XYZ file of C-alpha atoms in Angstrom:
436
model
C -46.897 -5.549 -31.891
C -47.629 -3.416 -28.839
C -47.854 -5.809 -25.795
C -50.187 -3.919 -23.528
C -48.770 -5.685 -20.562
C -45.419 -3.895 -20.835
C -46.684 -0.452 -20.321
C -45.639 0.668 -24.174
C -43.094 -1.315 -24.997
C -42.466 -2.602 -27.914
C -41.895 -6.397 -28.616
C -40.894 -8.334 -31.406
C -42.765 -11.096 -31.838
C -41.835 -14.501 -31.881
C -42.598 -15.490 -35.532
C -44.410 -18.209 -37.020
C -42.660 -22.009 -38.037
C -42.703 -20.905 -42.029
C -39.763 -20.643 -44.563
C -39.427 -16.847 -44.315
C -39.137 -17.461 -39.880
C -36.039 -15.331 -38.276
C -34.469 -17.080 -34.972
C -34.016 -13.628 -33.200
C -31.459 -15.125 -31.111
C -27.820 -15.578 -32.375
C -27.237 -19.804 -33.166
C -24.471 -19.675 -30.733
C -26.938 -19.016 -27.955
C -28.671 -22.483 -29.049
C -25.263 -23.862 -29.557
C -24.185 -22.981 -25.590
C -26.922 -24.750 -24.823
C -27.153 -28.221 -26.861
C -23.627 -28.634 -25.287
C -21.605 -28.034 -28.800
C -19.419 -25.496 -30.435
C -20.509 -22.177 -31.023
C -18.919 -22.027 -34.127
C -20.893 -25.143 -34.736
C -24.365 -23.732 -34.128
C -24.388 -21.025 -36.630
C -24.188 -24.338 -39.218
C -26.446 -26.313 -37.178
C -29.102 -24.115 -36.151
C -29.239 -21.482 -39.652
C -30.781 -24.745 -42.399
C -33.320 -25.323 -39.042
C -35.239 -21.871 -39.385
C -38.498 -23.040 -40.862
C -39.267 -25.110 -37.746
C -38.063 -23.500 -34.953
C -38.868 -19.807 -33.415
C -38.131 -18.369 -29.931
C -39.003 -15.295 -27.566
C -37.144 -12.273 -29.166
C -35.298 -10.465 -27.064
C -37.095 -7.091 -25.256
C -37.076 -4.235 -27.264
C -35.857 -1.300 -25.106
C -35.032 1.439 -27.362
C -35.770 4.618 -25.178
C -38.096 2.500 -23.236
C -40.906 2.336 -26.556
C -38.914 2.782 -29.765
C -38.700 -0.655 -31.687
C -35.995 -2.497 -33.405
C -36.389 -4.524 -36.620
C -34.711 -7.296 -38.124
C -32.875 -6.180 -41.300
C -35.315 -7.169 -44.148
C -32.391 -6.141 -46.860
C -32.277 -4.305 -50.430
C -29.702 -3.372 -53.164
C -26.450 -2.760 -51.256
C -24.134 -0.008 -52.339
C -21.208 -2.745 -50.484
C -18.563 -2.698 -53.158
C -16.280 -5.510 -53.238
C -12.998 -5.796 -51.123
C -10.389 -5.119 -53.101
C -7.148 -6.939 -51.567
C -4.637 -4.827 -54.748
C -5.283 -1.553 -53.341
C -3.104 -1.258 -50.682
C -0.281 -2.247 -52.978
C -1.251 0.597 -55.984
C 1.676 2.396 -56.743
C 1.692 6.222 -55.926
C 1.120 7.351 -59.307
C -2.214 5.071 -59.676
C -3.801 6.769 -56.575
C -3.445 10.456 -57.293
C -6.835 10.863 -57.261
C -9.498 12.541 -55.969
C -10.875 11.747 -52.371
C -14.684 11.244 -51.527
C -16.482 12.607 -48.824
C -15.930 10.584 -45.073
C -12.757 9.099 -43.855
C -9.602 8.162 -45.274
C -10.037 4.508 -46.941
C -8.824 1.928 -44.737
C -5.502 1.134 -46.978
C -5.014 4.667 -47.349
C -5.262 5.512 -43.497
C -3.446 2.198 -43.156
C -0.317 3.153 -44.775
C -0.025 6.548 -43.184
C 0.227 5.244 -40.049
C 2.314 2.106 -40.854
C 4.977 5.699 -40.218
C 4.200 6.277 -37.781
C 6.415 4.993 -35.017
C 5.535 5.714 -30.965
C 9.343 5.393 -29.092
C 7.873 6.418 -25.914
C 6.936 3.707 -23.745
C 4.634 5.612 -21.731
C 2.139 5.187 -25.270
C 0.234 2.332 -24.161
C -1.906 2.448 -27.053
C -1.295 4.937 -29.815
C -2.378 5.111 -33.436
C -4.230 2.003 -35.505
C -6.812 1.617 -37.227
C -9.578 0.188 -34.856
C -8.482 2.378 -31.195
C -10.329 5.438 -31.311
C -8.791 6.823 -28.502
C -4.603 6.770 -27.567
C -3.546 6.054 -23.497
C -1.032 7.105 -22.077
C 1.209 5.887 -18.662
C 0.434 8.339 -15.807
C 1.226 6.870 -13.239
C -1.025 4.622 -11.141
C -3.725 5.470 -13.146
C -4.103 6.193 -17.658
C -5.227 9.438 -19.648
C -6.837 8.139 -22.437
C -7.000 11.537 -25.072
C -9.854 11.424 -27.726
C -10.045 13.573 -31.118
C -13.395 13.315 -32.998
C -15.273 16.247 -35.357
C -18.801 16.922 -36.000
C -18.975 17.285 -39.680
C -21.945 16.066 -41.223
C -24.478 16.841 -38.681
C -25.375 21.284 -38.202
C -27.866 20.998 -35.723
C -26.913 20.486 -31.514
C -23.253 20.300 -32.784
C -22.267 21.212 -29.377
C -23.796 18.428 -27.676
C -22.921 16.319 -30.689
C -19.741 17.031 -30.414
C -19.163 15.823 -26.404
C -21.132 12.987 -26.929
C -19.503 11.097 -30.031
C -15.454 11.997 -27.832
C -17.048 10.597 -24.561
C -18.395 7.015 -26.009
C -14.676 6.710 -27.310
C -13.762 7.732 -23.848
C -15.720 4.921 -22.528
C -14.740 2.275 -25.024
C -11.355 1.583 -23.078
C -13.222 1.351 -19.781
C -12.455 4.841 -18.615
C -14.414 7.969 -17.663
C -14.628 11.045 -19.151
C -12.913 14.756 -17.989
C -12.168 16.947 -19.717
C -12.813 18.334 -22.470
C -11.483 20.758 -25.439
C -13.239 22.070 -28.294
C -12.422 24.229 -31.322
C -14.853 25.774 -32.744
C -15.202 26.285 -36.836
C -17.767 28.717 -38.747
C -18.951 30.548 -41.234
C -18.926 34.350 -42.345
C -22.623 34.585 -41.862
C -22.371 32.902 -38.323
C -24.227 35.185 -35.729
C -23.600 35.281 -32.166
C -26.465 34.137 -31.198
C -25.719 31.169 -32.681
C -22.393 31.030 -31.360
C -24.124 31.411 -27.673
C -25.872 28.268 -28.655
C -23.288 26.026 -29.928
C -21.709 27.199 -26.702
C -24.158 26.589 -24.033
C -24.759 23.201 -26.115
C -21.385 22.469 -25.255
C -21.824 22.890 -21.078
C -24.621 21.412 -21.103
C -23.421 17.651 -22.299
C -20.138 18.533 -20.471
C -22.262 18.966 -17.069
C -24.744 15.748 -17.974
C -21.466 13.813 -17.338
C -19.933 15.505 -15.244
C -16.791 16.932 -17.600
C -15.060 19.886 -17.171
C -14.897 21.969 -20.256
C -11.326 23.290 -20.368
C -10.175 24.820 -23.378
C -10.055 25.230 -27.076
C -10.578 27.304 -29.854
C -13.624 29.469 -32.406
C -13.019 31.289 -34.969
C -14.542 32.793 -38.250
C -13.863 31.192 -41.210
C -13.246 31.438 -44.718
C -14.465 28.948 -47.212
C -17.303 27.191 -44.653
C -20.764 26.559 -45.215
C -21.534 25.030 -42.124
C -19.764 25.309 -38.759
C -18.063 22.253 -38.015
C -16.915 21.256 -34.655
C -13.628 19.135 -33.510
C -13.303 18.187 -30.125
C -10.871 16.846 -27.430
C -11.992 14.318 -24.793
C -9.465 13.808 -21.381
C -10.053 10.851 -19.653
C -8.855 8.446 -16.996
C -9.120 5.181 -16.344
C -7.183 2.442 -14.439
C -4.853 -0.016 -15.509
C -6.364 -3.215 -14.492
C -10.246 -2.153 -16.274
C -8.396 -1.040 -20.012
C -9.654 -2.544 -22.650
C -9.314 -2.294 -26.152
C -10.521 -2.760 -29.181
C -8.127 -4.970 -29.936
C -9.133 -7.401 -27.343
C -10.918 -9.446 -28.844
C -9.794 -12.885 -28.405
C -10.678 -16.633 -30.653
C -14.121 -18.156 -30.108
C -15.464 -14.571 -28.126
C -19.491 -13.738 -28.488
C -20.211 -10.314 -30.023
C -23.659 -8.455 -28.216
C -24.184 -5.149 -29.954
C -26.687 -2.893 -28.287
C -28.709 -0.148 -29.279
C -30.204 -1.424 -32.761
C -29.326 0.519 -35.699
C -28.508 2.948 -37.020
C -29.600 5.760 -34.846
C -27.227 8.605 -35.510
C -27.389 8.413 -39.082
C -30.983 8.226 -39.043
C -30.996 11.079 -37.601
C -29.191 13.160 -39.372
C -31.273 11.919 -42.600
C -34.445 13.062 -40.935
C -32.738 16.075 -39.871
C -31.425 17.466 -43.240
C -33.809 16.103 -45.119
C -36.759 16.752 -44.057
C -38.870 17.769 -46.335
C -37.616 14.888 -49.496
C -38.934 12.476 -47.085
C -42.141 13.742 -46.323
C -42.549 13.990 -50.451
C -41.187 10.026 -50.724
C -43.817 9.258 -48.648
C -42.427 9.057 -44.775
C -45.103 10.095 -42.862
C -44.169 13.474 -40.669
C -44.182 11.747 -37.760
C -41.757 9.391 -38.736
C -39.208 11.607 -39.289
C -40.072 13.824 -36.394
C -39.715 10.396 -33.991
C -36.160 9.672 -36.168
C -35.053 13.459 -35.913
C -34.567 13.207 -31.923
C -33.004 9.831 -32.240
C -29.778 11.438 -31.151
C -31.763 12.367 -28.167
C -33.777 8.948 -27.959
C -32.769 6.055 -27.969
C -29.803 8.341 -28.297
C -26.213 8.093 -29.714
C -24.168 8.067 -26.205
C -22.678 4.302 -25.199
C -21.227 5.188 -22.060
C -24.198 4.042 -19.905
C -23.784 0.297 -21.353
C -19.866 0.248 -21.814
C -20.302 0.832 -17.575
C -22.579 -1.634 -16.964
C -20.928 -4.337 -19.277
C -17.491 -3.463 -17.665
C -19.361 -3.841 -14.365
C -20.685 -7.318 -14.821
C -17.886 -9.385 -17.238
C -15.085 -9.971 -18.213
C -15.242 -7.596 -21.660
C -11.952 -8.780 -24.266
C -12.964 -5.781 -26.449
C -15.304 -2.699 -26.934
C -15.853 -0.205 -29.871
C -18.508 2.632 -30.823
C -19.228 2.316 -34.677
C -19.823 5.478 -36.103
C -18.635 6.192 -39.979
C -19.060 3.211 -42.266
C -21.708 1.868 -40.082
C -21.886 -1.301 -38.147
C -20.167 -3.571 -40.720
C -16.783 -1.035 -40.623
C -17.573 -1.294 -36.603
C -16.418 -5.318 -36.949
C -14.132 -4.625 -38.938
C -12.063 -3.046 -37.459
C -12.486 -4.544 -34.350
C -11.158 -7.838 -36.836
C -8.143 -6.115 -38.389
C -7.608 -4.808 -34.790
C -7.303 -7.631 -32.952
C -6.262 -10.096 -35.431
C -9.254 -12.243 -35.795
C -11.708 -13.428 -38.274
C -15.852 -13.072 -37.506
C -18.264 -14.870 -37.978
C -22.040 -12.578 -38.168
C -25.685 -13.551 -38.502
C -27.513 -11.262 -40.369
C -30.959 -11.778 -39.142
C -29.782 -11.240 -35.659
C -28.877 -7.200 -36.451
C -31.627 -5.219 -35.287
C -32.516 -2.669 -37.297
C -34.577 0.158 -35.961
C -37.992 0.590 -38.182
C -36.975 4.345 -38.773
C -34.143 3.753 -40.404
C -35.797 0.741 -42.158
C -38.181 3.336 -43.784
C -35.647 6.337 -44.551
C -32.895 4.159 -45.586
C -35.435 2.236 -48.034
C -36.875 5.696 -49.393
C -33.025 7.150 -49.838
C -31.542 3.926 -51.239
C -29.264 3.715 -48.336
C -27.467 0.401 -46.567
C -28.490 0.805 -42.659
C -25.473 -1.652 -42.786
C -23.309 0.772 -43.336
C -25.236 3.965 -42.319
C -23.195 6.394 -39.339
C -23.866 3.840 -36.277
C -23.299 5.871 -32.775
C -25.725 4.537 -30.357
C -24.619 1.033 -30.966
C -22.307 -0.084 -29.054
C -20.201 -3.687 -29.814
C -19.111 -5.857 -27.378
C -16.935 -8.924 -27.121
C -16.857 -11.757 -24.722
C -16.756 -15.455 -23.272
C -19.671 -16.963 -24.463
C -19.791 -17.872 -20.685
C -20.390 -14.743 -19.552
C -23.249 -13.401 -22.604
C -26.232 -14.589 -20.422
C -25.017 -12.542 -17.668
C -24.349 -9.361 -19.519
C -28.113 -9.756 -21.266
C -29.407 -9.648 -17.977
C -27.710 -6.214 -17.192
C -27.962 -4.445 -20.031
C -31.980 -5.559 -19.656
C -32.028 -4.230 -16.211
C -30.403 -0.973 -16.862
C -32.991 -0.169 -19.554
C -30.474 -1.261 -22.285
C -31.933 -3.387 -25.411
C -28.775 -5.949 -27.158
C -28.597 -9.076 -28.403
C -25.761 -11.358 -29.775
C -25.119 -11.123 -33.265
C -21.995 -13.189 -33.976
C -18.776 -15.090 -32.537
C -14.831 -14.310 -33.394
C -13.682 -16.815 -35.245
C -9.579 -17.831 -36.178
C -7.886 -15.292 -38.705
C -7.794 -17.909 -41.504
C -11.774 -18.730 -41.871
C -12.310 -14.602 -42.455
C -15.315 -11.919 -41.941
C -18.003 -13.771 -42.709
C -21.805 -13.257 -42.946
C -23.927 -15.641 -42.326
C -27.677 -16.049 -44.022
C -29.935 -18.116 -45.260
C -28.125 -19.157 -48.554
C -24.386 -19.741 -46.406
C -22.255 -18.063 -45.830
C -20.656 -14.888 -47.865
C -17.866 -12.102 -47.490
C -18.535 -9.642 -44.316
C -19.520 -6.482 -46.904
C -17.530 -3.642 -47.007
C -18.469 0.279 -47.800
C -15.562 2.703 -49.318
C -17.448 4.941 -47.079
C -19.785 5.626 -44.892
C -23.567 5.420 -46.970
C -24.116 9.181 -45.280
C -21.300 10.802 -47.419
C -22.156 8.532 -50.281
C -25.401 9.752 -50.382
C -24.890 13.491 -49.774
C -22.116 13.339 -52.304
C -24.733 11.691 -54.811
C -27.064 14.196 -53.775
C -24.930 17.315 -54.720
C -23.878 15.663 -57.342
C -27.385 15.573 -58.809
C -28.107 19.098 -57.717
C -25.167 20.304 -59.592
C -23.564 22.146 -56.088
């Protein structure tokens, strides 16, 4: 689908009118054009897909890579279990799976925390990925995040993922601390390489490395970097995950799943090629960390500079739908998301198909979720396009009693829920199969 007039850009072409046609623009945009409520647009426009089409928003992914709409596959999403939270301690003495703590456990642990210090403006809460502390006329933003799934470029990686979460508060990253734990087989050359990666990533964003820790640690089979990023944000520019309000449009940037696809390609090259994925596709996917990249700092700054942003969130472990669920939980709201508006990178689609992975639950760094008034969406999309950032509208914030909804051709269903990230599930199942 190359358009030679766009100097190598790839566009998603308007679909031919047919029962399988997909409207590339979220029905909320059509609803605004018709002067009707956005939620009504969801229910009105979807049945008309067989007769409607629209020009796709340009897919500027690294200025040349395409995004492709999710085509569907067997999902590993789990049925939400409201009873899980009420299980007593004896019933929950099972071994935790690889990945983040399950939401019900994390919620219980965080409920024990009290924050008596009034200077803590944003404390521990599901969905809020950075703490915010009042320090005079400016606010200190503090974020901590490890790199555990990847083994290549982990120093560079650690800076990016921590800077992303600071940017999602509307802030600017200033200072970084890194703790490097390495296996007994680690060499001095490898240590130097990780250190240089950290310095290079910090220098590229005017961040100062101010400390940390390093050691050879018993029992590790790979290096692990734990990063802590400190930044600043002006009080009246603070944005939180929990700021979404009813009626907000949901805009996403970057497509999915950039980070997860890159890790899969880097860690499973031979397996993917043996399964029929071309070496060219694997090489492109390996480079996703850099192109289109996992940083959302530019996208966040652009959004905050042109619109009144209510919520910013960087979906990471657990994928896009987990990020959406975290916005809803932090904001006390419901969500309606249009399935076919979610852009999936073609390399991600192919690799996930081969490995039996659902892109909706795969590590999604490089994607930014934004909620704002529906009237400001056109301004935001234009600004992001001018900045060379792909973006599209995928859903709407709705009343909490309406729940978490995914809208498809067959109507409304509950938004999928993943008990753990699809990459963690894949790694665990692969290890079990190999007897590791």
